[in-house]
């Protein structure tokens, strides 16, 4: 089965509302709609409305939020709910990015709650999984990825699992310039696909599994050509509108 490749941009804590408008003007001028690619932008929450407004005539550009809180509302100063993100224009929510896990102490049970909260607000979760360098050196890549995957989807119905996205992001490759080889990515993606098959049967074939970690113009094509690599989640290299457009057109 062919899946439309997904190109996702994670701006992290870069590009505020003012700069987002300029970024989008430059990017949209260089990237015409292509029916054979899906583009998802994950700006910081504060920039979401500006990006949504900039892309209002471009229904090929989909938006997501980088994080949501695990509860739907209440006295949680500083947090954003899935519903707020949805109202701001998001259709997707990143869940369990390794920076959230490592810096903010997010646990597997937090990711489970967040995936459920996302669906409750009609946001599609993109669950991030991936091993650290120490876990990789101990030969634990597969067990870590499988644990994070099964925990993350543990509160979801099979139909929800079959309609979400997964991103494999080895922690040692994020922002380091060390990219997983296409073979390495293919190996882990196959493990993820098999686990999804166990959860949702044949519908696992349609779940996009993205690779992330030091993706750039030079390696995007080879990574995308690897079996079971259905898209790319890009951090550093998506912060320049021209580079981002070239990666999508790779
Ligand atoms: P990177 O980040 O492309 O800068 O490695 C990817 C990510 O963290 O999603």
Tab-separated table of C-alpha atoms and ligand atoms in Angstrom:
chain	number	residue	atom	x	y	z
A	1	UNK	CA	0.000	0.000	0.000
A	2	UNK	CA	1.361	3.449	-0.844
A	3	UNK	CA	1.072	6.154	1.738
A	4	UNK	CA	1.372	9.820	0.823
A	5	UNK	CA	4.689	10.954	2.346
A	6	UNK	CA	4.244	13.224	5.354
A	7	UNK	CA	6.608	16.147	5.906
A	8	UNK	CA	6.296	17.561	9.402
A	9	UNK	CA	8.089	20.668	10.698
A	10	UNK	CA	8.754	20.960	14.428
A	11	UNK	CA	9.744	24.556	15.100
A	12	UNK	CA	10.347	23.807	18.788
A	13	UNK	CA	10.838	27.094	20.712
A	14	UNK	CA	11.666	29.104	17.596
A	15	UNK	CA	9.728	31.550	15.385
A	16	UNK	CA	7.310	33.634	17.419
A	17	UNK	CA	4.129	35.224	16.041
A	18	UNK	CA	5.892	38.162	14.397
A	19	UNK	CA	8.496	36.067	12.595
A	20	UNK	CA	5.955	33.341	11.800
A	21	UNK	CA	4.059	35.602	9.413
A	22	UNK	CA	7.256	36.399	7.496
A	23	UNK	CA	8.292	32.737	7.486
A	24	UNK	CA	4.947	31.655	6.059
A	25	UNK	CA	4.991	34.335	3.338
A	26	UNK	CA	8.418	33.141	2.204
A	27	UNK	CA	7.606	29.447	2.516
A	28	UNK	CA	4.252	29.547	0.714
A	29	UNK	CA	5.831	31.521	-2.133
A	30	UNK	CA	8.307	28.680	-2.628
A	31	UNK	CA	6.061	25.704	-2.049
A	32	UNK	CA	3.049	25.307	-4.355
A	33	UNK	CA	0.424	22.723	-3.329
A	34	UNK	CA	1.393	19.149	-4.194
A	35	UNK	CA	-1.323	16.520	-3.932
A	36	UNK	CA	1.228	13.749	-3.455
A	37	UNK	CA	2.669	15.136	-0.198
A	38	UNK	CA	1.193	15.949	3.193
A	39	UNK	CA	2.694	18.935	5.017
A	40	UNK	CA	2.160	19.473	8.744
A	41	UNK	CA	3.609	22.471	10.591
A	42	UNK	CA	4.087	22.389	14.364
A	43	UNK	CA	4.760	26.008	15.417
A	44	UNK	CA	4.961	27.082	19.070
A	45	UNK	CA	1.457	27.421	20.540
A	46	UNK	CA	1.709	31.216	20.570
A	47	UNK	CA	2.372	31.273	16.815
A	48	UNK	CA	-0.378	28.841	15.875
A	49	UNK	CA	-3.065	31.437	15.108
A	50	UNK	CA	-0.681	33.471	12.965
A	51	UNK	CA	0.391	30.414	10.980
A	52	UNK	CA	-3.256	29.387	10.578
A	53	UNK	CA	-4.132	32.847	9.301
A	54	UNK	CA	-1.140	32.869	6.919
A	55	UNK	CA	-2.153	29.492	5.488
A	56	UNK	CA	-5.911	30.128	5.368
A	57	UNK	CA	-5.976	29.887	1.561
A	58	UNK	CA	-3.792	26.776	1.554
A	59	UNK	CA	-5.728	23.747	2.706
A	60	UNK	CA	-2.734	21.593	1.773
A	61	UNK	CA	-0.838	23.000	4.792
A	62	UNK	CA	-1.985	21.289	7.982
A	63	UNK	CA	-1.192	22.530	11.458
A	64	UNK	CA	-0.346	20.891	14.734
A	65	UNK	CA	0.566	21.808	18.282
A	66	UNK	CA	3.844	20.680	19.877
A	67	UNK	CA	2.318	19.750	23.220
A	68	UNK	CA	-0.995	19.582	25.044
A	69	UNK	CA	-1.776	19.069	28.699
A	70	UNK	CA	-2.989	15.703	29.928
A	71	UNK	CA	-6.207	17.184	31.376
A	72	UNK	CA	-8.964	18.848	29.368
A	73	UNK	CA	-9.291	22.058	31.447
A	74	UNK	CA	-8.826	23.540	34.894
A	75	UNK	CA	-6.349	25.282	37.174
A	76	UNK	CA	-3.166	24.393	35.274
A	77	UNK	CA	-1.394	27.721	34.897
A	78	UNK	CA	0.671	27.946	31.753
A	79	UNK	CA	-0.697	24.852	30.038
A	80	UNK	CA	-2.703	24.510	26.814
A	81	UNK	CA	-5.514	22.026	26.323
A	82	UNK	CA	-6.141	19.968	23.217
A	83	UNK	CA	-9.393	21.857	22.629
A	84	UNK	CA	-7.619	25.229	22.771
A	85	UNK	CA	-5.107	24.005	20.219
A	86	UNK	CA	-7.918	22.770	18.035
A	87	UNK	CA	-9.662	26.164	18.260
A	88	UNK	CA	-6.381	27.867	17.310
A	89	UNK	CA	-6.243	25.858	14.090
A	90	UNK	CA	-4.373	22.672	14.998
A	91	UNK	CA	-5.466	19.341	13.571
A	92	UNK	CA	-2.558	17.337	15.033
A	93	UNK	CA	-0.743	17.142	18.370
A	94	UNK	CA	2.818	15.971	18.935
A	95	UNK	CA	2.905	13.712	21.964
A	96	UNK	CA	5.916	12.329	23.815
A	97	UNK	CA	8.661	14.190	21.995
A	98	UNK	CA	11.945	13.204	23.652
A	99	UNK	CA	12.519	16.790	24.786
A	100	UNK	CA	9.206	16.633	26.653
A	101	UNK	CA	10.177	13.305	28.194
A	102	UNK	CA	13.751	14.307	29.089
A	103	UNK	CA	13.468	17.980	30.046
A	104	UNK	CA	9.915	18.065	31.404
A	105	UNK	CA	9.811	14.583	32.912
A	106	UNK	CA	6.905	13.309	30.847
A	107	UNK	CA	6.169	9.673	31.539
A	108	UNK	CA	4.641	6.928	29.436
A	109	UNK	CA	1.394	7.385	31.331
A	110	UNK	CA	1.420	11.115	30.482
A	111	UNK	CA	1.743	10.232	26.806
A	112	UNK	CA	-1.195	7.836	27.120
A	113	UNK	CA	-3.345	10.575	28.677
A	114	UNK	CA	-2.269	13.109	26.075
A	115	UNK	CA	-3.057	10.820	23.146
A	116	UNK	CA	-6.513	10.280	24.632
A	117	UNK	CA	-6.989	14.019	25.245
A	118	UNK	CA	-5.954	14.739	21.678
A	119	UNK	CA	-8.575	12.409	20.223
A	120	UNK	CA	-11.221	13.731	22.634
A	121	UNK	CA	-10.719	17.157	21.036
A	122	UNK	CA	-10.501	15.691	17.507
A	123	UNK	CA	-6.778	16.274	17.245
A	124	UNK	CA	-4.794	13.480	15.622
A	125	UNK	CA	-1.859	12.505	17.846
A	126	UNK	CA	1.635	11.997	16.434
A	127	UNK	CA	3.290	9.852	19.086
A	128	UNK	CA	7.089	10.148	19.253
A	129	UNK	CA	9.166	7.184	20.362
A	130	UNK	CA	12.907	6.592	20.410
A	131	UNK	CA	15.842	5.316	22.398
A	132	UNK	CA	18.740	7.190	24.006
A	133	UNK	CA	22.331	6.438	23.060
A	134	UNK	CA	22.821	4.492	26.309
A	135	UNK	CA	19.735	2.371	25.597
A	136	UNK	CA	20.951	1.774	22.062
A	137	UNK	CA	24.394	0.687	23.270
A	138	UNK	CA	22.766	-1.731	25.702
A	139	UNK	CA	20.803	-3.265	22.815
A	140	UNK	CA	17.482	-1.973	24.135
A	141	UNK	CA	16.290	-0.012	21.109
A	142	UNK	CA	13.470	-2.390	20.262
A	143	UNK	CA	12.231	-2.861	23.824
A	144	UNK	CA	12.242	0.900	24.547
A	145	UNK	CA	10.400	1.757	21.353
A	146	UNK	CA	7.841	-0.998	21.900
A	147	UNK	CA	7.287	0.064	25.507
A	148	UNK	CA	6.759	3.707	24.554
A	149	UNK	CA	4.450	2.708	21.710
A	150	UNK	CA	2.240	0.344	23.660
A	151	UNK	CA	2.022	2.738	26.618
A	152	UNK	CA	1.250	5.727	24.396
A	153	UNK	CA	-1.699	4.048	22.693
A	154	UNK	CA	-2.940	2.204	25.778
A	155	UNK	CA	-6.022	4.394	26.270
A	156	UNK	CA	-7.042	4.455	22.598
A	157	UNK	CA	-9.565	2.463	20.598
A	158	UNK	CA	-8.186	0.436	17.687
A	159	UNK	CA	-9.830	2.827	15.206
A	160	UNK	CA	-7.975	5.725	16.843
A	161	UNK	CA	-4.659	3.869	16.718
A	162	UNK	CA	-5.237	3.067	13.051
A	163	UNK	CA	-5.775	6.773	12.284
A	164	UNK	CA	-2.853	8.331	14.174
A	165	UNK	CA	0.791	8.877	13.270
A	166	UNK	CA	3.978	7.595	14.847
A	167	UNK	CA	7.381	9.281	14.715
A	168	UNK	CA	10.526	7.271	15.368
A	169	UNK	CA	13.070	9.734	16.710
A	170	UNK	CA	16.229	8.198	18.141
A	171	UNK	CA	17.229	10.612	20.897
A	172	UNK	CA	20.908	10.412	19.923
A	173	UNK	CA	20.027	11.727	16.450
A	174	UNK	CA	17.965	14.756	17.510
A	175	UNK	CA	19.779	18.028	16.945
A	176	UNK	CA	23.131	16.247	16.923
A	177	UNK	CA	23.892	15.939	13.228
A	178	UNK	CA	24.040	12.126	13.684
A	179	UNK	CA	21.286	10.679	11.539
A	180	UNK	CA	20.169	7.058	11.693
A	181	UNK	CA	21.105	5.288	8.480
A	182	UNK	CA	18.184	4.414	6.198
A	183	UNK	CA	18.780	0.741	7.122
A	184	UNK	CA	18.681	1.505	10.847
A	185	UNK	CA	15.499	3.505	10.422
A	186	UNK	CA	13.924	0.750	8.303
A	187	UNK	CA	14.721	-1.853	10.962
A	188	UNK	CA	13.010	0.085	13.758
A	189	UNK	CA	10.113	1.158	11.538
A	190	UNK	CA	9.469	-2.496	10.696
A	191	UNK	CA	9.351	-3.300	14.410
A	192	UNK	CA	6.845	-0.475	14.939
A	193	UNK	CA	4.737	-1.633	11.973
A	194	UNK	CA	4.646	-5.186	13.325
A	195	UNK	CA	3.576	-3.944	16.762
A	196	UNK	CA	0.837	-1.848	15.180
A	197	UNK	CA	-0.315	-4.895	13.252
A	198	UNK	CA	-0.715	-6.661	16.573
A	199	UNK	CA	-2.923	-3.795	17.742
A	200	UNK	CA	-5.035	-3.054	14.671
A	201	UNK	CA	-4.390	-5.818	12.134
A	202	UNK	CA	-4.176	-4.896	8.467
A	203	UNK	CA	-5.055	-1.288	9.213
A	204	UNK	CA	-1.469	-0.920	10.501
A	205	UNK	CA	-0.414	-0.602	6.859
A	206	UNK	CA	-1.957	2.832	6.616
A	207	UNK	CA	-0.425	4.346	9.774
A	208	UNK	CA	2.287	6.802	8.721
A	209	UNK	CA	5.560	6.155	10.555
A	210	UNK	CA	7.842	9.182	10.274
A	211	UNK	CA	11.567	9.299	10.911
A	212	UNK	CA	13.041	12.267	12.816
A	213	UNK	CA	16.540	13.163	13.945
A	214	UNK	CA	18.935	15.458	12.049
A	215	UNK	CA	17.018	15.204	8.781
A	216	UNK	CA	18.350	17.660	6.205
A	217	UNK	CA	18.334	18.324	2.477
A	218	UNK	CA	21.179	15.889	1.978
A	219	UNK	CA	19.690	12.837	3.655
A	220	UNK	CA	15.921	13.308	3.263
A	221	UNK	CA	15.579	11.430	-0.005
A	222	UNK	CA	17.516	8.344	1.117
A	223	UNK	CA	15.625	8.151	4.416
A	224	UNK	CA	12.271	8.432	2.652
A	225	UNK	CA	13.237	5.672	0.245
A	226	UNK	CA	13.727	3.214	3.114
A	227	UNK	CA	10.978	0.621	3.617
A	228	UNK	CA	8.304	1.661	6.117
A	229	UNK	CA	9.613	5.240	6.311
A	230	UNK	CA	6.472	7.180	5.422
A	231	UNK	CA	7.584	10.669	6.231
A	232	UNK	CA	10.030	12.935	8.016
A	233	UNK	CA	9.773	14.980	11.208
A	234	UNK	CA	12.233	17.827	10.831
A	235	UNK	CA	13.547	20.192	13.510
A	236	UNK	CA	16.595	22.350	12.821
A	237	UNK	CA	16.409	22.116	9.028
A	238	UNK	CA	12.812	23.388	8.890
A	239	UNK	CA	13.633	26.781	10.402
A	240	UNK	CA	14.623	28.278	7.079
A	241	UNK	CA	11.654	28.581	4.679
A	242	UNK	CA	13.681	27.819	1.540
A	243	UNK	CA	15.371	24.764	3.024
A	244	UNK	CA	12.038	23.510	4.331
A	245	UNK	CA	10.432	23.908	0.905
A	246	UNK	CA	13.335	22.048	-0.730
A	247	UNK	CA	13.096	19.187	1.758
A	248	UNK	CA	9.393	18.750	1.002
A	249	UNK	CA	10.136	18.811	-2.724
A	250	UNK	CA	12.958	16.313	-2.265
B	1	LIG	P1	16.236	17.797	14.488
B	1	LIG	O1	14.943	17.648	15.423
B	1	LIG	O2	15.779	17.653	13.064
B	1	LIG	O3	16.767	19.178	14.789
B	1	LIG	O4	17.179	16.715	14.873
B	1	LIG	C1	13.934	16.724	15.128
B	1	LIG	C2	12.914	16.684	16.218
B	1	LIG	O5	13.293	16.845	17.398
B	1	LIG	O6	11.717	16.515	15.973
